[in-house]
Amino acid sequence: AALWMGLVPPTLVYGVAALFITWPLVTQIGTVIAGGGWGDSFEYVRLGWWAGHALTTGQNPFVQSLFAYPDGLFSATQAAQPLIYWPGALLGLLVGPVAGFNVFLMGILILNGLSAYWLCRCLLLEHAAPSPAMMLAALIGGLVFMAFPAQQGHLAAGHVNPLSNYGLPLLALSLWRIATGRGDRRTILLGAAAILALGLSNFTFPVYGLLPLLLFGGGYVFVARRWALRPRAAGQIAWMLGGGFLLLVPFYLPLVAEALAPERPAYLQEGGSVRYSADLLAFVSPSPFTPWTRGLPDFTRDVLGANNTEGAAYVGVVAAVLALTTLWRRGKSAQLWLVIALGGMILSLGPLLKWRDQPVRLTIDGLSTHLALPWALFQDLPIVDITRTPGRFNVTAGLALGVLAAFGLHVIVGRARRVRVQAALSGALAVVILFEYQLFWPFPVIPAALPGVFAALRERDDVRAVFDVPWNDPVAQKDALYEQTAHGHPLIAGYVSRGTSVDPARLALLSDAATGALADEATARGLLRARGADVIVYHRALLDWEPTLAFAERAFGPALYVDEWRAVYAVPAGDPLPAGPLFTLAPDGWPHDESGAYWLTGTPDRVPRGEVYFTAAGEGDLVWRLDIAPLVAPRTLRIALDGEHVMSFAVSGRRTLVFHTRAAPGFHTLRLETAENCTPAPVAPTCLLIDGAAQPNGGCTLPAGQFACASLALFAIEAAPAGEMAFREQPVALDTGLSLLGFRAPARIMPGEALTVETTWRATQHLPGDYHLFVHMVGADGQPVAQFDGAPGENTFPTTAWDAPQTWIEAVHIDVPAGSAPGVYRLFTGWYRYPDLIRLSVLGDAPGAADG
């Protein structure tokens, strides 16, 4: 009887509720995909498809071998969260990946309600004997948690992981039992199992689920009920948390390693904590996206129009009345859940207070500032800083609200003696709650049908990989995931956790080749075929389509398929891989205007940064020329090659920088950034040039409220083979772990000309002091003819600032005297400590070693 009461009725009730919330999904279970096109539904359908496909074809489902052609990739987030796709994959083997995903999503909803029902029922049993009124009250508590708008926002976006909260009520129950002295081994095991279920579903659960329970719930118990704490409570909680997290270790080791790495993957560096916070009005903003709420005040659309996935948090009239009833009649026994609910809501507001989806500004003594909130104190802590969606605290707030609602309904229905009256009242309130909380009606879905061209591609064994463009648009890349379930071929990219983990240089250059922005048709064909891109899928609405179409027709011939959204082309073979360098500016970070210049932009609290992607063939020994100019004030330009800072320049006026790079064949990235933050100004960036360059047409004034924040102008960029300045290896070891790797210098120089010498160094440890570089030009008689002395980076990057290890490239210019005699001259280089001028020792017996 207890098993029946705890499982069958609530499962039926929450099943009906799930059908209502997702209506009409059940009528189209295999022909549409649950969720709106703005969400992640395609990603999770493809995840389930891949796991089933890998199982049936003997592949490792934890390695994405059909991504990042030809290497494949390992996704730490997918390894850490198998419960977000394994159940869907197993269902997909029976009913297909689309129906499997839809059924799985509704099943998660039901489990959320069921586990919250168990929590409410156990808590109610502490105050009264089992009764129909108790079951009805617990059902309402579970319904509030299951249907709470914060959950429906993720449901509508197809977010499986933040929706999978069925372990949260069980974790809360375990913590409550331990805190009230009723914890035992079963409680510890239940809590550990709940942590395991939460962790295998959502790697952010320690922040958005566990933290508010411990911080607010634990804080309340310690302050207000310290007298009730048992000495063994702390130990039991430690055992429960330790056991749960220990079970997660095998799954989480790769993810923790990525989170703690000096250079985190892009998906762990994303911002948006303000954008994905709840608005202060969210708690009183019902959804305006249903037929029965379309006449609501405009502020509801302001609050939920652009942030309904993370920002929905409407408390609801019914839940609020029931919670107030609990506080009125239960008093202290309900305060714990009130503290958890309010604490979660406060943290959900994020680091800055928002009103109508805009950060609130205060002006004090003429200074304008934002109003900071408590989450600003937490968001930059280690591990916590990889999360970016404070609105998810409302899931935990919704759980606490559900408990309060259950207690309140128990008080109300307990006054009715007849079970029929109790059931009728509870049923009526349940209907009102569902209508109040409904976020969308009808529930958003995506047609599951794909053009037949993708099924036809599955039959072709001459297709190595498929490339969808644009590469940096999430809509296009999510579509690519779903298309793969039909064509089954590898993708050049692959969309994992908010972005591809494939080298963006590779993707940008291939994308520019496919759209005609990089080179001519033959060069584009050669580059694409050399990298395995045999089929190109253009997402028309996301491209400048007319010129792209014209190029595609010239380069690839007639399309395999065209509709209003997609165009599919096969890339003909026969063109060789381009021998010369190809490069393109990264699509983000280089805005430009009619002046023809590109701008190195940033924000007042972030240094300006832009990237140049290039591909190198053969030795990849290139000479670069950059025509640049500083804005407002002199700048220090730092250049990094594939993530390592290797050279710096002082830019005080417009100049042409000439430097070299040497890279293995393949794709590479040059990162340009200034050491100083940008200067915001309400004028066009060109007007900020400090050398008086011509202004753009139309003057300098920007529209009211707009500001430019740029630090450097890039007027032209060129790359070519190094030619006579080719790199010459000459390894020489110096003291303290510094080594010369090689150099560049012309074979001949005329008297009176400037001699350019570029040396490349490698330091394996920090140099003990401030060292300066010297290069001496020595004649046949052993006497110096000309020389250079100075600190690295044109005096902008002293050795005291070097990393360990550090690769450094230093180009110096020596003025050769006009009267220098013809002959053979030698170049000597070394380092001396400043200011005592003691040279760094040179190891070995090379010429000049004895003199450093």
mmCIF file with all atom_site columns, C-alpha atoms in Angstrom, residues 52-232:
data_model
loop_
_atom_site.group_PDB
_atom_site.id
_atom_site.type_symbol
_atom_site.label_atom_id
_atom_site.label_alt_id
_atom_site.label_comp_id
_atom_site.label_asym_id
_atom_site.label_entity_id
_atom_site.label_seq_id
_atom_site.pdbx_PDB_ins_code
_atom_site.Cartn_x
_atom_site.Cartn_y
_atom_site.Cartn_z
_atom_site.occupancy
_atom_site.B_iso_or_equiv
_atom_site.pdbx_formal_charge
_atom_site.auth_seq_id
_atom_site.auth_comp_id
_atom_site.auth_asym_id
_atom_site.auth_atom_id
_atom_site.pdbx_PDB_model_num
ATOM 1   C CA . GLY A 1 52  ? 22.929 4.574  -29.924 1.00 0.00 ? 52  GLY A CA 1
ATOM 2   C CA . HIS A 1 53  ? 24.846 4.656  -33.217 1.00 0.00 ? 53  HIS A CA 1
ATOM 3   C CA . ALA A 1 54  ? 28.144 4.093  -31.422 1.00 0.00 ? 54  ALA A CA 1
ATOM 4   C CA . LEU A 1 55  ? 26.753 1.145  -29.467 1.00 0.00 ? 55  LEU A CA 1
ATOM 5   C CA . THR A 1 56  ? 25.382 -0.539 -32.569 1.00 0.00 ? 56  THR A CA 1
ATOM 6   C CA . THR A 1 57  ? 28.523 0.040  -34.651 1.00 0.00 ? 57  THR A CA 1
ATOM 7   C CA . GLY A 1 58  ? 31.118 -0.882 -32.023 1.00 0.00 ? 58  GLY A CA 1
ATOM 8   C CA . GLN A 1 59  ? 32.476 2.630  -31.422 1.00 0.00 ? 59  GLN A CA 1
ATOM 9   C CA . ASN A 1 60  ? 33.310 4.385  -28.188 1.00 0.00 ? 60  ASN A CA 1
ATOM 10  C CA . PRO A 1 61  ? 30.239 6.521  -27.354 1.00 0.00 ? 61  PRO A CA 1
ATOM 11  C CA . PHE A 1 62  ? 32.308 8.801  -25.101 1.00 0.00 ? 62  PHE A CA 1
ATOM 12  C CA . VAL A 1 63  ? 34.552 9.879  -27.990 1.00 0.00 ? 63  VAL A CA 1
ATOM 13  C CA . GLN A 1 64  ? 32.957 12.016 -30.684 1.00 0.00 ? 64  GLN A CA 1
ATOM 14  C CA . SER A 1 65  ? 34.662 10.375 -33.654 1.00 0.00 ? 65  SER A CA 1
ATOM 15  C CA . LEU A 1 66  ? 32.223 12.018 -36.098 1.00 0.00 ? 66  LEU A CA 1
ATOM 16  C CA . PHE A 1 67  ? 33.248 15.511 -34.988 1.00 0.00 ? 67  PHE A CA 1
ATOM 17  C CA . ALA A 1 68  ? 36.398 17.485 -35.809 1.00 0.00 ? 68  ALA A CA 1
ATOM 18  C CA . TYR A 1 69  ? 37.261 15.507 -38.931 1.00 0.00 ? 69  TYR A CA 1
ATOM 19  C CA . PRO A 1 70  ? 39.601 13.690 -39.209 1.00 0.00 ? 70  PRO A CA 1
ATOM 20  C CA . ASP A 1 71  ? 40.681 13.425 -35.584 1.00 0.00 ? 71  ASP A CA 1
ATOM 21  C CA . GLY A 1 72  ? 37.442 13.318 -33.622 1.00 0.00 ? 72  GLY A CA 1
ATOM 22  C CA . LEU A 1 73  ? 37.305 14.796 -30.160 1.00 0.00 ? 73  LEU A CA 1
ATOM 23  C CA . PHE A 1 74  ? 36.659 13.956 -26.539 1.00 0.00 ? 74  PHE A CA 1
ATOM 24  C CA . SER A 1 75  ? 34.099 16.107 -24.751 1.00 0.00 ? 75  SER A CA 1
ATOM 25  C CA . ALA A 1 76  ? 34.669 16.427 -21.006 1.00 0.00 ? 76  ALA A CA 1
ATOM 26  C CA . THR A 1 77  ? 31.142 17.769 -20.470 1.00 0.00 ? 77  THR A CA 1
ATOM 27  C CA . GLN A 1 78  ? 29.563 14.790 -22.214 1.00 0.00 ? 78  GLN A CA 1
ATOM 28  C CA . ALA A 1 79  ? 31.711 12.344 -20.254 1.00 0.00 ? 79  ALA A CA 1
ATOM 29  C CA . ALA A 1 80  ? 30.676 14.066 -17.011 1.00 0.00 ? 80  ALA A CA 1
ATOM 30  C CA . GLN A 1 81  ? 26.935 14.077 -17.779 1.00 0.00 ? 81  GLN A CA 1
ATOM 31  C CA . PRO A 1 82  ? 25.912 10.708 -19.285 1.00 0.00 ? 82  PRO A CA 1
ATOM 32  C CA . LEU A 1 83  ? 22.390 10.906 -17.840 1.00 0.00 ? 83  LEU A CA 1
ATOM 33  C CA . ILE A 1 84  ? 21.508 13.714 -20.237 1.00 0.00 ? 84  ILE A CA 1
ATOM 34  C CA . TYR A 1 85  ? 21.652 11.397 -23.251 1.00 0.00 ? 85  TYR A CA 1
ATOM 35  C CA . TRP A 1 86  ? 21.958 7.707  -22.308 1.00 0.00 ? 86  TRP A CA 1
ATOM 36  C CA . PRO A 1 87  ? 18.262 7.255  -21.438 1.00 0.00 ? 87  PRO A CA 1
ATOM 37  C CA . GLY A 1 88  ? 17.272 9.031  -24.643 1.00 0.00 ? 88  GLY A CA 1
ATOM 38  C CA . ALA A 1 89  ? 19.708 6.866  -26.595 1.00 0.00 ? 89  ALA A CA 1
ATOM 39  C CA . LEU A 1 90  ? 18.223 3.630  -25.242 1.00 0.00 ? 90  LEU A CA 1
ATOM 40  C CA . LEU A 1 91  ? 14.703 4.853  -25.952 1.00 0.00 ? 91  LEU A CA 1
ATOM 41  C CA . GLY A 1 92  ? 15.878 5.922  -29.409 1.00 0.00 ? 92  GLY A CA 1
ATOM 42  C CA . LEU A 1 93  ? 16.957 2.379  -30.236 1.00 0.00 ? 93  LEU A CA 1
ATOM 43  C CA . LEU A 1 94  ? 13.327 1.353  -29.716 1.00 0.00 ? 94  LEU A CA 1
ATOM 44  C CA . VAL A 1 95  ? 11.325 4.268  -31.127 1.00 0.00 ? 95  VAL A CA 1
ATOM 45  C CA . GLY A 1 96  ? 13.845 6.406  -33.032 1.00 0.00 ? 96  GLY A CA 1
ATOM 46  C CA . PRO A 1 97  ? 16.016 9.312  -31.844 1.00 0.00 ? 97  PRO A CA 1
ATOM 47  C CA . VAL A 1 98  ? 13.297 11.983 -32.163 1.00 0.00 ? 98  VAL A CA 1
ATOM 48  C CA . ALA A 1 99  ? 10.597 10.122 -30.252 1.00 0.00 ? 99  ALA A CA 1
ATOM 49  C CA . GLY A 1 100 ? 13.207 8.886  -27.790 1.00 0.00 ? 100 GLY A CA 1
ATOM 50  C CA . PHE A 1 101 ? 14.251 12.454 -26.983 1.00 0.00 ? 101 PHE A CA 1
ATOM 51  C CA . ASN A 1 102 ? 10.652 13.636 -26.615 1.00 0.00 ? 102 ASN A CA 1
ATOM 52  C CA . VAL A 1 103 ? 9.669  10.805 -24.295 1.00 0.00 ? 103 VAL A CA 1
ATOM 53  C CA . PHE A 1 104 ? 12.859 11.285 -22.279 1.00 0.00 ? 104 PHE A CA 1
ATOM 54  C CA . LEU A 1 105 ? 12.150 14.996 -21.831 1.00 0.00 ? 105 LEU A CA 1
ATOM 55  C CA . MET A 1 106 ? 8.628  14.335 -20.544 1.00 0.00 ? 106 MET A CA 1
ATOM 56  C CA . GLY A 1 107 ? 9.982  11.570 -18.311 1.00 0.00 ? 107 GLY A CA 1
ATOM 57  C CA . ILE A 1 108 ? 12.372 14.039 -16.666 1.00 0.00 ? 108 ILE A CA 1
ATOM 58  C CA . LEU A 1 109 ? 9.403  16.310 -15.895 1.00 0.00 ? 109 LEU A CA 1
ATOM 59  C CA . ILE A 1 110 ? 7.555  13.440 -14.243 1.00 0.00 ? 110 ILE A CA 1
ATOM 60  C CA . LEU A 1 111 ? 10.611 12.407 -12.207 1.00 0.00 ? 111 LEU A CA 1
ATOM 61  C CA . ASN A 1 112 ? 11.060 15.982 -10.983 1.00 0.00 ? 112 ASN A CA 1
ATOM 62  C CA . GLY A 1 113 ? 7.475  16.027 -9.699  1.00 0.00 ? 113 GLY A CA 1
ATOM 63  C CA . LEU A 1 114 ? 7.725  12.536 -8.254  1.00 0.00 ? 114 LEU A CA 1
ATOM 64  C CA . SER A 1 115 ? 10.860 13.201 -6.198  1.00 0.00 ? 115 SER A CA 1
ATOM 65  C CA . ALA A 1 116 ? 9.438  16.507 -4.915  1.00 0.00 ? 116 ALA A CA 1
ATOM 66  C CA . TYR A 1 117 ? 6.262  14.637 -3.938  1.00 0.00 ? 117 TYR A CA 1
ATOM 67  C CA . TRP A 1 118 ? 8.338  12.211 -1.879  1.00 0.00 ? 118 TRP A CA 1
ATOM 68  C CA . LEU A 1 119 ? 10.103 15.104 -0.148  1.00 0.00 ? 119 LEU A CA 1
ATOM 69  C CA . CYS A 1 120 ? 6.829  16.847 0.717   1.00 0.00 ? 120 CYS A CA 1
ATOM 70  C CA . ARG A 1 121 ? 5.220  13.611 1.900   1.00 0.00 ? 121 ARG A CA 1
ATOM 71  C CA . CYS A 1 122 ? 8.140  12.768 4.186   1.00 0.00 ? 122 CYS A CA 1
ATOM 72  C CA . LEU A 1 123 ? 8.135  16.267 5.656   1.00 0.00 ? 123 LEU A CA 1
ATOM 73  C CA . LEU A 1 124 ? 4.369  16.184 6.216   1.00 0.00 ? 124 LEU A CA 1
ATOM 74  C CA . LEU A 1 125 ? 4.638  12.801 7.938   1.00 0.00 ? 125 LEU A CA 1
ATOM 75  C CA . GLU A 1 126 ? 6.663  14.507 10.658  1.00 0.00 ? 126 GLU A CA 1
ATOM 76  C CA . HIS A 1 127 ? 3.579  16.553 11.605  1.00 0.00 ? 127 HIS A CA 1
ATOM 77  C CA . ALA A 1 128 ? 0.609  14.278 10.948  1.00 0.00 ? 128 ALA A CA 1
ATOM 78  C CA . ALA A 1 129 ? -0.434 10.702 10.268  1.00 0.00 ? 129 ALA A CA 1
ATOM 79  C CA . PRO A 1 130 ? -0.852 9.444  6.681   1.00 0.00 ? 130 PRO A CA 1
ATOM 80  C CA . SER A 1 131 ? -4.105 10.558 5.118   1.00 0.00 ? 131 SER A CA 1
ATOM 81  C CA . PRO A 1 132 ? -5.638 11.473 1.749   1.00 0.00 ? 132 PRO A CA 1
ATOM 82  C CA . ALA A 1 133 ? -5.170 15.146 2.668   1.00 0.00 ? 133 ALA A CA 1
ATOM 83  C CA . MET A 1 134 ? -1.456 14.515 3.112   1.00 0.00 ? 134 MET A CA 1
ATOM 84  C CA . MET A 1 135 ? -1.151 12.820 -0.267  1.00 0.00 ? 135 MET A CA 1
ATOM 85  C CA . LEU A 1 136 ? -3.044 15.640 -1.980  1.00 0.00 ? 136 LEU A CA 1
ATOM 86  C CA . ALA A 1 137 ? -0.872 18.266 -0.313  1.00 0.00 ? 137 ALA A CA 1
ATOM 87  C CA . ALA A 1 138 ? 2.297  16.441 -1.338  1.00 0.00 ? 138 ALA A CA 1
ATOM 88  C CA . LEU A 1 139 ? 0.980  16.165 -4.900  1.00 0.00 ? 139 LEU A CA 1
ATOM 89  C CA . ILE A 1 140 ? 0.530  19.935 -5.048  1.00 0.00 ? 140 ILE A CA 1
ATOM 90  C CA . GLY A 1 141 ? 4.048  20.473 -3.663  1.00 0.00 ? 141 GLY A CA 1
ATOM 91  C CA . GLY A 1 142 ? 5.515  18.251 -6.349  1.00 0.00 ? 142 GLY A CA 1
ATOM 92  C CA . LEU A 1 143 ? 3.425  19.951 -9.029  1.00 0.00 ? 143 LEU A CA 1
ATOM 93  C CA . VAL A 1 144 ? 4.700  23.397 -8.041  1.00 0.00 ? 144 VAL A CA 1
ATOM 94  C CA . PHE A 1 145 ? 8.297  22.189 -8.379  1.00 0.00 ? 145 PHE A CA 1
ATOM 95  C CA . MET A 1 146 ? 7.642  20.281 -11.608 1.00 0.00 ? 146 MET A CA 1
ATOM 96  C CA . ALA A 1 147 ? 5.774  23.078 -13.397 1.00 0.00 ? 147 ALA A CA 1
ATOM 97  C CA . PHE A 1 148 ? 7.638  26.048 -11.912 1.00 0.00 ? 148 PHE A CA 1
ATOM 98  C CA . PRO A 1 149 ? 8.439  28.551 -14.703 1.00 0.00 ? 149 PRO A CA 1
ATOM 99  C CA . ALA A 1 150 ? 12.188 28.267 -14.051 1.00 0.00 ? 150 ALA A CA 1
ATOM 100 C CA . GLN A 1 151 ? 11.889 24.608 -15.084 1.00 0.00 ? 151 GLN A CA 1
ATOM 101 C CA . GLN A 1 152 ? 9.583  25.299 -18.016 1.00 0.00 ? 152 GLN A CA 1
ATOM 102 C CA . GLY A 1 153 ? 12.066 27.802 -19.425 1.00 0.00 ? 153 GLY A CA 1
ATOM 103 C CA . HIS A 1 154 ? 14.655 25.048 -19.775 1.00 0.00 ? 154 HIS A CA 1
ATOM 104 C CA . LEU A 1 155 ? 12.036 22.617 -21.033 1.00 0.00 ? 155 LEU A CA 1
ATOM 105 C CA . ALA A 1 156 ? 11.047 24.978 -23.842 1.00 0.00 ? 156 ALA A CA 1
ATOM 106 C CA . ALA A 1 157 ? 14.705 25.380 -24.821 1.00 0.00 ? 157 ALA A CA 1
ATOM 107 C CA . GLY A 1 158 ? 15.335 21.619 -24.809 1.00 0.00 ? 158 GLY A CA 1
ATOM 108 C CA . HIS A 1 159 ? 17.871 22.025 -21.978 1.00 0.00 ? 159 HIS A CA 1
ATOM 109 C CA . VAL A 1 160 ? 18.083 18.493 -20.656 1.00 0.00 ? 160 VAL A CA 1
ATOM 110 C CA . ASN A 1 161 ? 20.822 19.102 -18.085 1.00 0.00 ? 161 ASN A CA 1
ATOM 111 C CA . PRO A 1 162 ? 19.432 22.085 -16.123 1.00 0.00 ? 162 PRO A CA 1
ATOM 112 C CA . LEU A 1 163 ? 15.990 20.433 -16.277 1.00 0.00 ? 163 LEU A CA 1
ATOM 113 C CA . SER A 1 164 ? 17.226 17.181 -14.693 1.00 0.00 ? 164 SER A CA 1
ATOM 114 C CA . ASN A 1 165 ? 16.574 18.105 -11.059 1.00 0.00 ? 165 ASN A CA 1
ATOM 115 C CA . TYR A 1 166 ? 14.976 14.897 -9.748  1.00 0.00 ? 166 TYR A CA 1
ATOM 116 C CA . GLY A 1 167 ? 17.919 14.365 -7.416  1.00 0.00 ? 167 GLY A CA 1
ATOM 117 C CA . LEU A 1 168 ? 17.528 17.781 -5.759  1.00 0.00 ? 168 LEU A CA 1
ATOM 118 C CA . PRO A 1 169 ? 14.484 16.996 -3.549  1.00 0.00 ? 169 PRO A CA 1
ATOM 119 C CA . LEU A 1 170 ? 16.132 13.771 -2.376  1.00 0.00 ? 170 LEU A CA 1
ATOM 120 C CA . LEU A 1 171 ? 19.308 15.656 -1.510  1.00 0.00 ? 171 LEU A CA 1
ATOM 121 C CA . ALA A 1 172 ? 17.279 18.223 0.424   1.00 0.00 ? 172 ALA A CA 1
ATOM 122 C CA . LEU A 1 173 ? 15.449 15.428 2.269   1.00 0.00 ? 173 LEU A CA 1
ATOM 123 C CA . SER A 1 174 ? 18.721 13.757 3.263   1.00 0.00 ? 174 SER A CA 1
ATOM 124 C CA . LEU A 1 175 ? 20.201 17.019 4.527   1.00 0.00 ? 175 LEU A CA 1
ATOM 125 C CA . TRP A 1 176 ? 17.020 17.753 6.516   1.00 0.00 ? 176 TRP A CA 1
ATOM 126 C CA . ARG A 1 177 ? 16.995 14.335 8.167   1.00 0.00 ? 177 ARG A CA 1
ATOM 127 C CA . ILE A 1 178 ? 20.628 14.618 9.147   1.00 0.00 ? 178 ILE A CA 1
ATOM 128 C CA . ALA A 1 179 ? 20.173 18.169 10.457  1.00 0.00 ? 179 ALA A CA 1
ATOM 129 C CA . THR A 1 180 ? 17.225 17.077 12.623  1.00 0.00 ? 180 THR A CA 1
ATOM 130 C CA . GLY A 1 181 ? 19.089 14.114 14.117  1.00 0.00 ? 181 GLY A CA 1
ATOM 131 C CA . ARG A 1 182 ? 17.373 11.347 12.142  1.00 0.00 ? 182 ARG A CA 1
ATOM 132 C CA . GLY A 1 183 ? 20.171 10.574 9.757   1.00 0.00 ? 183 GLY A CA 1
ATOM 133 C CA . ASP A 1 184 ? 21.391 7.001  9.370   1.00 0.00 ? 184 ASP A CA 1
ATOM 134 C CA . ARG A 1 185 ? 23.235 4.919  6.805   1.00 0.00 ? 185 ARG A CA 1
ATOM 135 C CA . ARG A 1 186 ? 20.229 4.834  4.500   1.00 0.00 ? 186 ARG A CA 1
ATOM 136 C CA . THR A 1 187 ? 20.015 8.618  4.658   1.00 0.00 ? 187 THR A CA 1
ATOM 137 C CA . ILE A 1 188 ? 23.697 8.962  3.782   1.00 0.00 ? 188 ILE A CA 1
ATOM 138 C CA . LEU A 1 189 ? 23.322 6.516  0.878   1.00 0.00 ? 189 LEU A CA 1
ATOM 139 C CA . LEU A 1 190 ? 20.194 8.309  -0.376  1.00 0.00 ? 190 LEU A CA 1
ATOM 140 C CA . GLY A 1 191 ? 21.977 11.667 -0.305  1.00 0.00 ? 191 GLY A CA 1
ATOM 141 C CA . ALA A 1 192 ? 25.067 10.255 -2.046  1.00 0.00 ? 192 ALA A CA 1
ATOM 142 C CA . ALA A 1 193 ? 22.866 8.680  -4.731  1.00 0.00 ? 193 ALA A CA 1
ATOM 143 C CA . ALA A 1 194 ? 21.075 12.033 -5.197  1.00 0.00 ? 194 ALA A CA 1
ATOM 144 C CA . ILE A 1 195 ? 24.435 13.788 -5.647  1.00 0.00 ? 195 ILE A CA 1
ATOM 145 C CA . LEU A 1 196 ? 25.434 11.133 -8.178  1.00 0.00 ? 196 LEU A CA 1
ATOM 146 C CA . ALA A 1 197 ? 22.185 11.599 -10.134 1.00 0.00 ? 197 ALA A CA 1
ATOM 147 C CA . LEU A 1 198 ? 22.530 15.390 -10.074 1.00 0.00 ? 198 LEU A CA 1
ATOM 148 C CA . GLY A 1 199 ? 26.206 15.298 -11.020 1.00 0.00 ? 199 GLY A CA 1
ATOM 149 C CA . LEU A 1 200 ? 25.694 12.899 -13.921 1.00 0.00 ? 200 LEU A CA 1
ATOM 150 C CA . SER A 1 201 ? 22.975 15.206 -15.249 1.00 0.00 ? 201 SER A CA 1
ATOM 151 C CA . ASN A 1 202 ? 24.338 18.730 -14.730 1.00 0.00 ? 202 ASN A CA 1
ATOM 152 C CA . PHE A 1 203 ? 27.868 19.753 -13.793 1.00 0.00 ? 203 PHE A CA 1
ATOM 153 C CA . THR A 1 204 ? 26.625 23.106 -12.413 1.00 0.00 ? 204 THR A CA 1
ATOM 154 C CA . PHE A 1 205 ? 24.477 21.488 -9.688  1.00 0.00 ? 205 PHE A CA 1
ATOM 155 C CA . PRO A 1 206 ? 26.982 22.226 -6.860  1.00 0.00 ? 206 PRO A CA 1
ATOM 156 C CA . VAL A 1 207 ? 26.434 25.937 -7.506  1.00 0.00 ? 207 VAL A CA 1
ATOM 157 C CA . TYR A 1 208 ? 22.728 26.157 -8.288  1.00 0.00 ? 208 TYR A CA 1
ATOM 158 C CA . GLY A 1 209 ? 21.455 23.260 -6.163  1.00 0.00 ? 209 GLY A CA 1
ATOM 159 C CA . LEU A 1 210 ? 23.822 22.302 -3.375  1.00 0.00 ? 210 LEU A CA 1
ATOM 160 C CA . LEU A 1 211 ? 25.100 25.801 -2.564  1.00 0.00 ? 211 LEU A CA 1
ATOM 161 C CA . PRO A 1 212 ? 21.720 27.372 -1.675  1.00 0.00 ? 212 PRO A CA 1
ATOM 162 C CA . LEU A 1 213 ? 20.714 24.322 0.368   1.00 0.00 ? 213 LEU A CA 1
ATOM 163 C CA . LEU A 1 214 ? 23.904 24.473 2.423   1.00 0.00 ? 214 LEU A CA 1
ATOM 164 C CA . LEU A 1 215 ? 24.265 28.254 2.516   1.00 0.00 ? 215 LEU A CA 1
ATOM 165 C CA . PHE A 1 216 ? 20.687 29.206 3.351   1.00 0.00 ? 216 PHE A CA 1
ATOM 166 C CA . GLY A 1 217 ? 19.261 25.983 4.742   1.00 0.00 ? 217 GLY A CA 1
ATOM 167 C CA . GLY A 1 218 ? 22.395 25.112 6.685   1.00 0.00 ? 218 GLY A CA 1
ATOM 168 C CA . GLY A 1 219 ? 22.862 28.699 7.781   1.00 0.00 ? 219 GLY A CA 1
ATOM 169 C CA . TYR A 1 220 ? 19.307 28.883 9.100   1.00 0.00 ? 220 TYR A CA 1
ATOM 170 C CA . VAL A 1 221 ? 19.583 25.619 11.027  1.00 0.00 ? 221 VAL A CA 1
ATOM 171 C CA . PHE A 1 222 ? 22.899 26.684 12.540  1.00 0.00 ? 222 PHE A CA 1
ATOM 172 C CA . VAL A 1 223 ? 21.592 30.097 13.608  1.00 0.00 ? 223 VAL A CA 1
ATOM 173 C CA . ALA A 1 224 ? 17.976 29.403 14.548  1.00 0.00 ? 224 ALA A CA 1
ATOM 174 C CA . ARG A 1 225 ? 18.004 25.707 15.465  1.00 0.00 ? 225 ARG A CA 1
ATOM 175 C CA . ARG A 1 226 ? 21.536 25.162 16.673  1.00 0.00 ? 226 ARG A CA 1
ATOM 176 C CA . TRP A 1 227 ? 20.151 23.631 19.832  1.00 0.00 ? 227 TRP A CA 1
ATOM 177 C CA . ALA A 1 228 ? 18.603 20.832 17.745  1.00 0.00 ? 228 ALA A CA 1
ATOM 178 C CA . LEU A 1 229 ? 21.802 19.893 15.936  1.00 0.00 ? 229 LEU A CA 1
ATOM 179 C CA . ARG A 1 230 ? 23.307 16.546 16.890  1.00 0.00 ? 230 ARG A CA 1
ATOM 180 C CA . PRO A 1 231 ? 27.082 16.145 17.273  1.00 0.00 ? 231 PRO A CA 1
ATOM 181 C CA . ARG A 1 232 ? 27.181 13.519 14.550  1.00 0.00 ? 232 ARG A CA 1
#
